[in-house]
Tab-separated table of C-alpha atoms and ligand atoms in Angstrom:
chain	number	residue	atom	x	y	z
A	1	UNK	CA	-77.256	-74.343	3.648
A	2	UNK	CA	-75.911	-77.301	5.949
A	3	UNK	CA	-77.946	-80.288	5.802
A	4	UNK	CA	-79.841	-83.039	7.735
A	5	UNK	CA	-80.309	-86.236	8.327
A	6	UNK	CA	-82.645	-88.617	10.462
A	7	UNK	CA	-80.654	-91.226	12.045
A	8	UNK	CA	-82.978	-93.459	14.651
A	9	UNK	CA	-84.947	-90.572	16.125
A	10	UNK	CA	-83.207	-87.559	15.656
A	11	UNK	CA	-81.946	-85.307	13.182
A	12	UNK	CA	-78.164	-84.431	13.139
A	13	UNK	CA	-76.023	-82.569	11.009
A	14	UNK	CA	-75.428	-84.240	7.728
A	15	UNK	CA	-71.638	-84.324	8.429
A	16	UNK	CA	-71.848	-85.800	11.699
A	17	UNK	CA	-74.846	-88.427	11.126
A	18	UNK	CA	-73.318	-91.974	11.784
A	19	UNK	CA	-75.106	-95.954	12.420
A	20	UNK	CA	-73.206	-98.226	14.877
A	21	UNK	CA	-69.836	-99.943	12.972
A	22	UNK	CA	-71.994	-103.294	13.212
A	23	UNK	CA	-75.194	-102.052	12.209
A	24	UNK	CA	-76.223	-104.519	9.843
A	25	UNK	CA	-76.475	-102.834	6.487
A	26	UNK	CA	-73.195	-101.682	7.307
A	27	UNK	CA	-71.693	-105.277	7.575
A	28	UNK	CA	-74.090	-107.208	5.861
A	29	UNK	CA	-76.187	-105.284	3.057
A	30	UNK	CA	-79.077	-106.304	5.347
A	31	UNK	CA	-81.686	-103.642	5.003
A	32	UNK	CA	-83.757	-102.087	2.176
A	33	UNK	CA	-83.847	-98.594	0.723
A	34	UNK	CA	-87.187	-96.751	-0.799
A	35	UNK	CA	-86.315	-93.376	-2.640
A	36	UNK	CA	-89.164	-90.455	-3.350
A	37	UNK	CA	-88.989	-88.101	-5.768
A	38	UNK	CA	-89.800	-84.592	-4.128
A	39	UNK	CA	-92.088	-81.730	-5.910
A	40	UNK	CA	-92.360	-78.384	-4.255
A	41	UNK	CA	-91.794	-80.546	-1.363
A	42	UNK	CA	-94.124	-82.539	-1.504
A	43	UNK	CA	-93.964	-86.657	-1.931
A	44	UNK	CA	-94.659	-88.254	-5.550
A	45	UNK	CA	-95.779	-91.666	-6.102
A	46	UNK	CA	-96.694	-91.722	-2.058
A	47	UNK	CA	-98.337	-95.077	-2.342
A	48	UNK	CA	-96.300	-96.952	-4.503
A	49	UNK	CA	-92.492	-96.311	-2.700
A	50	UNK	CA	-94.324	-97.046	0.984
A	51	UNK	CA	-96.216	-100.701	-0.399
A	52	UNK	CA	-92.978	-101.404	-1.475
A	53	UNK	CA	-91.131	-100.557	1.434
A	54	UNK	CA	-93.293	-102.666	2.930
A	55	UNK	CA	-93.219	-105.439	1.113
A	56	UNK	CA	-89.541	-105.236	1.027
A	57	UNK	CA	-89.540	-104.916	4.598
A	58	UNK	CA	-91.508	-108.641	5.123
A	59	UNK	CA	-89.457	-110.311	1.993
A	60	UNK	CA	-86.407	-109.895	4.416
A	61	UNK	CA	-88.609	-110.090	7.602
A	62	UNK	CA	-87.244	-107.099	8.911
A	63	UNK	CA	-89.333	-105.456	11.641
A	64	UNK	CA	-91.577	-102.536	10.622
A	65	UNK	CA	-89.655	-99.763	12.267
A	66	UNK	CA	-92.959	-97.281	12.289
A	67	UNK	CA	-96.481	-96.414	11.207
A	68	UNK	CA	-96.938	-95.154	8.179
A	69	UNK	CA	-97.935	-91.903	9.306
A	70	UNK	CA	-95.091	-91.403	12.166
A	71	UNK	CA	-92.690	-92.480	9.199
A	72	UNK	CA	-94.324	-89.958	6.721
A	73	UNK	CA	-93.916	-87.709	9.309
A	74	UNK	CA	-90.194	-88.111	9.313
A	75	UNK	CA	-89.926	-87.853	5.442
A	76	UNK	CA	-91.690	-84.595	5.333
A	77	UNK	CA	-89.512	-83.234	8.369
A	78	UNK	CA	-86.407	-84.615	6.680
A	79	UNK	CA	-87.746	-82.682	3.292
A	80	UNK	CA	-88.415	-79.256	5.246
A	81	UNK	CA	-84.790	-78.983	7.528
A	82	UNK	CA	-83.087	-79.913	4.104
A	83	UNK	CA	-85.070	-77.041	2.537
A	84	UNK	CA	-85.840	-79.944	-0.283
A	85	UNK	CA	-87.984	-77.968	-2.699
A	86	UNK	CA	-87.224	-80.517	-5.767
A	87	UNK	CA	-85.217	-83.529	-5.230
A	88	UNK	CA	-85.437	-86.782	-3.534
A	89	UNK	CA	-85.993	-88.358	-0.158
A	90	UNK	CA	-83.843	-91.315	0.797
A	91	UNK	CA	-84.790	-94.055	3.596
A	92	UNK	CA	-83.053	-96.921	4.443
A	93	UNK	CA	-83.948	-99.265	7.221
A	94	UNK	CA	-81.751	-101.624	8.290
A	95	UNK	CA	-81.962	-105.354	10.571
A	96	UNK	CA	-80.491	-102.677	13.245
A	97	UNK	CA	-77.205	-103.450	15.324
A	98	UNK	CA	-75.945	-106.208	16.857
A	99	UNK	CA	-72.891	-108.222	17.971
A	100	UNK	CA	-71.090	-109.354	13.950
A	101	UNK	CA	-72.708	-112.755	13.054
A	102	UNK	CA	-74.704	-114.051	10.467
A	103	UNK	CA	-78.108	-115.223	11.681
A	104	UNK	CA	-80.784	-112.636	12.939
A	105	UNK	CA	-79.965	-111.120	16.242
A	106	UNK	CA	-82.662	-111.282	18.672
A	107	UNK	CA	-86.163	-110.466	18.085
A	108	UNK	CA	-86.823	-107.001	19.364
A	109	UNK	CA	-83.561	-105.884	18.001
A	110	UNK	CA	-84.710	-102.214	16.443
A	111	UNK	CA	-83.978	-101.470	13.091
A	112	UNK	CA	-82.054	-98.783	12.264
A	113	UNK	CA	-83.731	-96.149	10.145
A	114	UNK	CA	-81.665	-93.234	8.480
A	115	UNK	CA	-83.535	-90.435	6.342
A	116	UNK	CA	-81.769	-87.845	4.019
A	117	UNK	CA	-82.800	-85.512	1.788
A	118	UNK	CA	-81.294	-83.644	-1.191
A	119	UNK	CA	-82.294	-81.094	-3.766
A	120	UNK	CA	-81.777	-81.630	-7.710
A	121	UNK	CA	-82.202	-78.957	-9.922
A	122	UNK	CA	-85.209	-79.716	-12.078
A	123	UNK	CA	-83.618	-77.482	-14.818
A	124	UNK	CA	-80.865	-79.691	-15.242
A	125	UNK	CA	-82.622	-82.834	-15.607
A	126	UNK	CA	-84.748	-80.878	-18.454
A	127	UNK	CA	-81.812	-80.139	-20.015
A	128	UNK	CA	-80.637	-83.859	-20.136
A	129	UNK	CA	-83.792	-84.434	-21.104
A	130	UNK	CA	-83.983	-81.999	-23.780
A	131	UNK	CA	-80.963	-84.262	-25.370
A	132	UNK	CA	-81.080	-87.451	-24.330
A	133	UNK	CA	-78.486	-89.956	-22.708
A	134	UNK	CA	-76.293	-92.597	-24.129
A	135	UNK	CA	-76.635	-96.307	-22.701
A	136	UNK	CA	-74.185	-99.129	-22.482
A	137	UNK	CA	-74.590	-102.763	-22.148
A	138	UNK	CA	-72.972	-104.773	-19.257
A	139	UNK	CA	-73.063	-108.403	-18.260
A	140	UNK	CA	-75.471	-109.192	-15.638
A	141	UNK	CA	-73.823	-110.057	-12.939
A	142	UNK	CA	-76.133	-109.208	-10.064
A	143	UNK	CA	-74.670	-110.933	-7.865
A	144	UNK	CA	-72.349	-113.965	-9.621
A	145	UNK	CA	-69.004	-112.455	-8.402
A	146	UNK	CA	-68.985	-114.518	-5.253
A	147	UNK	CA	-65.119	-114.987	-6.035
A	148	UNK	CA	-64.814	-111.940	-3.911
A	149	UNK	CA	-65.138	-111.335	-0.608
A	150	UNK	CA	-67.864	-108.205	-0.331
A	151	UNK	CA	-69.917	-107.293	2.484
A	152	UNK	CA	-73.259	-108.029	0.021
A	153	UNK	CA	-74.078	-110.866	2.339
A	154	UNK	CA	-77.827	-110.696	2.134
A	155	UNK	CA	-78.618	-113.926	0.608
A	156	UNK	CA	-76.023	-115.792	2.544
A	157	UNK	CA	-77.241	-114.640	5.844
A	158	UNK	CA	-80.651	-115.222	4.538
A	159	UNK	CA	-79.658	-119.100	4.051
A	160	UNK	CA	-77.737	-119.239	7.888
A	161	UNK	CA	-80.978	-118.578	9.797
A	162	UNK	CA	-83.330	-120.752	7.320
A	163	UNK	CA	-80.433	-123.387	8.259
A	164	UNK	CA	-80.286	-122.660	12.366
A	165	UNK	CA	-84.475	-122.238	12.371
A	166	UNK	CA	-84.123	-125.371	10.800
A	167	UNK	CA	-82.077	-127.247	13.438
A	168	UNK	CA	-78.956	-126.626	11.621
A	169	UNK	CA	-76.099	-125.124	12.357
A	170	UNK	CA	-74.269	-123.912	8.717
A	171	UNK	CA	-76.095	-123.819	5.208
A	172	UNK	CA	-74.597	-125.103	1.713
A	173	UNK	CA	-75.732	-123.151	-1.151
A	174	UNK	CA	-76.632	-125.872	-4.380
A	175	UNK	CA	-76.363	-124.456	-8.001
A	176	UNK	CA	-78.984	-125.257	-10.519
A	177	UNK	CA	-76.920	-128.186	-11.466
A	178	UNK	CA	-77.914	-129.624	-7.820
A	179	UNK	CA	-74.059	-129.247	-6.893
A	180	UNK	CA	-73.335	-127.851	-3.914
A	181	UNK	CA	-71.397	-124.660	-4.374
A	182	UNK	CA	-70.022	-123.634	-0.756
A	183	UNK	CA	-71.419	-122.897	2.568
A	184	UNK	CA	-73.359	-119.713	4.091
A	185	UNK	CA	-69.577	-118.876	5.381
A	186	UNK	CA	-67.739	-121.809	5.051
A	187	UNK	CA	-66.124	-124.108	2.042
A	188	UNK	CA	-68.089	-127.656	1.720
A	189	UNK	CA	-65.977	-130.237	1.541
A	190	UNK	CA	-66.523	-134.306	1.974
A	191	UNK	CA	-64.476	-137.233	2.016
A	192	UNK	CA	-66.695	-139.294	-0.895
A	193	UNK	CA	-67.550	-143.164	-0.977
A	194	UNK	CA	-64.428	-143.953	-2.305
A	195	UNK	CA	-62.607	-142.389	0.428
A	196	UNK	CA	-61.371	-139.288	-1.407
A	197	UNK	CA	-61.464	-135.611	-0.202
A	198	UNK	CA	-63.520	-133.301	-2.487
A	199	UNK	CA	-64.008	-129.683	-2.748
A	200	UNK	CA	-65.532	-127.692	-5.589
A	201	UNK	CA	-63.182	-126.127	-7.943
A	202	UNK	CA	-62.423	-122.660	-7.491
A	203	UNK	CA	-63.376	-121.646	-11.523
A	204	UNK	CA	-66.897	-122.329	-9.912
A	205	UNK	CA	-68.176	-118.903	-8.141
A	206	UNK	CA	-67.421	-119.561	-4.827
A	207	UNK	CA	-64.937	-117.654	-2.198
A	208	UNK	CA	-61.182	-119.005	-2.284
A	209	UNK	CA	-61.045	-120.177	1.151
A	210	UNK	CA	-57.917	-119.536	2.966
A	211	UNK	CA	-58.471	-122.239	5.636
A	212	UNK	CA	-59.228	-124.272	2.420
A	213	UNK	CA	-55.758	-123.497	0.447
A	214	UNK	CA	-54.061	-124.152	3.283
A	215	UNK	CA	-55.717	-127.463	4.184
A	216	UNK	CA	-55.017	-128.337	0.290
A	217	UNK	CA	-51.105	-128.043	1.495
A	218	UNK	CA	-51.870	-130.053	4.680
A	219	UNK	CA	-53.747	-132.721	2.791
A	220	UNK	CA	-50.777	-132.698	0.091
A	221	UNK	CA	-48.354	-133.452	2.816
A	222	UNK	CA	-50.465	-136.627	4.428
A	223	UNK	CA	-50.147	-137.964	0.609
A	224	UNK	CA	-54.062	-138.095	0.949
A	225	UNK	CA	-55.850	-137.840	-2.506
A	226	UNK	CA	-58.115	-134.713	-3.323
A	227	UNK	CA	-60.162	-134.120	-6.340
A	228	UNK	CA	-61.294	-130.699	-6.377
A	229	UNK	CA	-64.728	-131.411	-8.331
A	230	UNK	CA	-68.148	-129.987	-7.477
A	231	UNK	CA	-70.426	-133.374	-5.286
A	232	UNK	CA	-74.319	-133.303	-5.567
A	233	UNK	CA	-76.505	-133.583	-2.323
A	234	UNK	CA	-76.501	-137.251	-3.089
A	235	UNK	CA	-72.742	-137.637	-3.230
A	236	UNK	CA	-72.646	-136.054	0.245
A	237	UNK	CA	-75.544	-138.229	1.750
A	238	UNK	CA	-72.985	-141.277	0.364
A	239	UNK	CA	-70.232	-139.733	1.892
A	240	UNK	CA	-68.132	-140.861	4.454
A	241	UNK	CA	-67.746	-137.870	6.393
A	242	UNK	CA	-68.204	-134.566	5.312
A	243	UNK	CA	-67.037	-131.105	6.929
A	244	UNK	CA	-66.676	-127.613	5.962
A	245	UNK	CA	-63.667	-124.540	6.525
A	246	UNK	CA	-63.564	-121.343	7.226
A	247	UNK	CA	-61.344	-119.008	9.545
A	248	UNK	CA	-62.929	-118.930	13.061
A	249	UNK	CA	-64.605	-122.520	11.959
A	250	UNK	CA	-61.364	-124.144	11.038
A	251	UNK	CA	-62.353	-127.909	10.240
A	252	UNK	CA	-65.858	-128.240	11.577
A	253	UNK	CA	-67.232	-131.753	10.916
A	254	UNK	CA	-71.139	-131.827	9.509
A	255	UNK	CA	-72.894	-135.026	10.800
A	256	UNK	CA	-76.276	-134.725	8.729
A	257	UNK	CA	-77.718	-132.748	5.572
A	258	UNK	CA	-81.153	-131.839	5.290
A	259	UNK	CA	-81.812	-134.502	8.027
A	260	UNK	CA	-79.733	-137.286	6.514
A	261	UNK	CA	-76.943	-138.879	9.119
A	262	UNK	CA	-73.317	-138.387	6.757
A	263	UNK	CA	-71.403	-141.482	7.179
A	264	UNK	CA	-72.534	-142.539	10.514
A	265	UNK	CA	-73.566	-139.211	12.063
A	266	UNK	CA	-70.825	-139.097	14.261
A	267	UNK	CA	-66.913	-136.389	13.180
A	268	UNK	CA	-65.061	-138.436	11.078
A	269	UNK	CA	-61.232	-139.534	11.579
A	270	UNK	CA	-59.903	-137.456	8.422
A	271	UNK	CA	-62.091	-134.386	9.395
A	272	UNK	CA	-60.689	-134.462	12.965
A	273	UNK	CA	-57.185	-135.215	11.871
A	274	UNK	CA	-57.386	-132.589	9.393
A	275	UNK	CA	-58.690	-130.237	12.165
A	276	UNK	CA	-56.055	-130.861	14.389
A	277	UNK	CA	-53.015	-130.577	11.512
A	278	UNK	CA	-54.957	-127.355	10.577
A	279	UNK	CA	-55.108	-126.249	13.503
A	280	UNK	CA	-51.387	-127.067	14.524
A	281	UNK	CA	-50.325	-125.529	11.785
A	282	UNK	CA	-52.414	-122.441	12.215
A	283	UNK	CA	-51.101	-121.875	15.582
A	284	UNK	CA	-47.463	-122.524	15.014
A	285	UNK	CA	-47.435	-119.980	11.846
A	286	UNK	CA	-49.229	-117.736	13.107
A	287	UNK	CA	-47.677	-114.239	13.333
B	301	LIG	N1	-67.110	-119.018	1.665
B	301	LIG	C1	-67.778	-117.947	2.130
B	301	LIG	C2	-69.054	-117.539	1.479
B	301	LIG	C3	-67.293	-117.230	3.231
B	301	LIG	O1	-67.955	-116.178	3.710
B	301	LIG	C4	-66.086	-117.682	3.851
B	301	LIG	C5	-65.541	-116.975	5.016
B	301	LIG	O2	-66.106	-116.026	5.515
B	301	LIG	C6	-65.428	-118.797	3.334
B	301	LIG	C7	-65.966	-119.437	2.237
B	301	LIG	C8	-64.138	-119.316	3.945
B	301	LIG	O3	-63.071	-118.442	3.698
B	301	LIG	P1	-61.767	-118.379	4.669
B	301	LIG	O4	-61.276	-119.785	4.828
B	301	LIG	O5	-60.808	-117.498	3.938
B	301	LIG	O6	-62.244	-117.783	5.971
């Protein structure tokens, strides 16, 4: 029996059911999933899975794709072309398509909203049941590998549009320590009181720039001295200048934090020489 999904309005062969390459759950994570369980085809725990949805759905302010009913609708249709008698009923809506970039797109962009359906044999899970399951521990981890680079962006594009509805243009994400860990996209850097270039330590859980490990070479080469030691919000509102890295952003100067001028709110001369030495670099190696 060939299955179905719902993909934004219609139903399409399973097989051939596809979102947009930049739909955003696709390149961000951005989007939330509810999951029924399905009895003689009919919904369990109705209530429960759609408040949820919901209140997923507002968390991430994500725009309520449908009613309830037009979206029950849709979950019951999914159910019946899939011939779902026992299973489950997946939905996942997403912050829809739009051009790659962190911040929301624009208001009134749909979300996307894909339905599928499967069947699980109820005699198999009674069987499991009948003798139980082994468990294994594992470090909780959800999510403190942000040593690598994966597409579960959700919090960090969450942080870029509280910074640009805030005036701002990039986020810095601060630990529990009140250190500054690394930007929404970028690697925080500042040039400190003393006139040294900092950057957190990459032991810390942050990305390992590659604008920043090249710009460690660069700044090597001027003989200029760089501590790589996590700053606090107060080192940076001390700082001289302050800027942060990041291929596309290169060496972008910041000029205030949480409304505080850096230095005196104006590109500093290390952060624009280092931009232009990056960026000299960057072009002339470039293959
Ligand atoms: N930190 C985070 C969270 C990033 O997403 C990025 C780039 O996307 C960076 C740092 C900078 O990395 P790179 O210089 O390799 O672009």
């Amino acid at each position: 029996m060939s299955r179905v999904a719902y993909v934004n309005g219609t139903y399409q062969p399973h097989g051939e059911a596809v979102v947009h390459v930049e739909d955003r759950g696709f390149q961000f994570a951005d989007g939330v999933y509810e999951v029924w369980s399905v009895f003689d085809g009919r919904l369990a725990d109705f209530d429960g899975h759609m408040t949820r949805l919901h209140r997923s759905l507002n968390e991430l302010r994500i725009d309520i794709p449908m009613s309830v009913a037009a979206l029950t609708r849709v979950l019951r249709e999914t159910i019946r072309r899939n011939r779902v008698k026992n299973g489950i009923v997946y939905l996942q809506v997403t912050r829809g398509t739009a051009r790659r970039d962190h911040p929301f797109p624009a208001p009134g962009t749909p979300p996307s909203v894909i339905v599928t359906a499967k069947s699980i044999s109820p005699a198999r899970g009674e069987a499991q049941a009948k003798k139980g399951v082994a468990v294994l521990t594992q470090p909780d981890i959800r999510w403190g590998r942000c040593d690598i680079k994966t597409v579960g962006l959700l919090p960090n594009i969450l942080a870029k549009q509280a910074a640009r509805e805030a005036g701002a243009y990039e986020a810095w994400f601060v630990d529990d320590m009140g250190l500054v860990t690394e930007g929404s996209s970028t690697n925080a850097w500042i040039v400190d009181e003393h006139g040294k270039l900092r950057t957190r330590d990459t032991q810390a859980n942050i990305l390992k720039g590659c604008t920043r490990t090249t710009l460690m070479t660069l700044i090597e080469e001027q003989g200029l001295e760089l501590d790589e030691r996590p700053f606090s919000v107060e080192d940076v509102k001390r700082a001289r200048e302050a800027f942060f890295t990041a291929a596309g952003a290169f060496v972008t100067p910041a000029i205030s934090i949480d409304g505080t001028k850096i230095g005196d709110g104006k590109p500093g001369p290390i952060t624009l020489k280092l931009r232009r030495l990056y960026l000299e670099r960057a072009r002339r190696e470039a293959i």
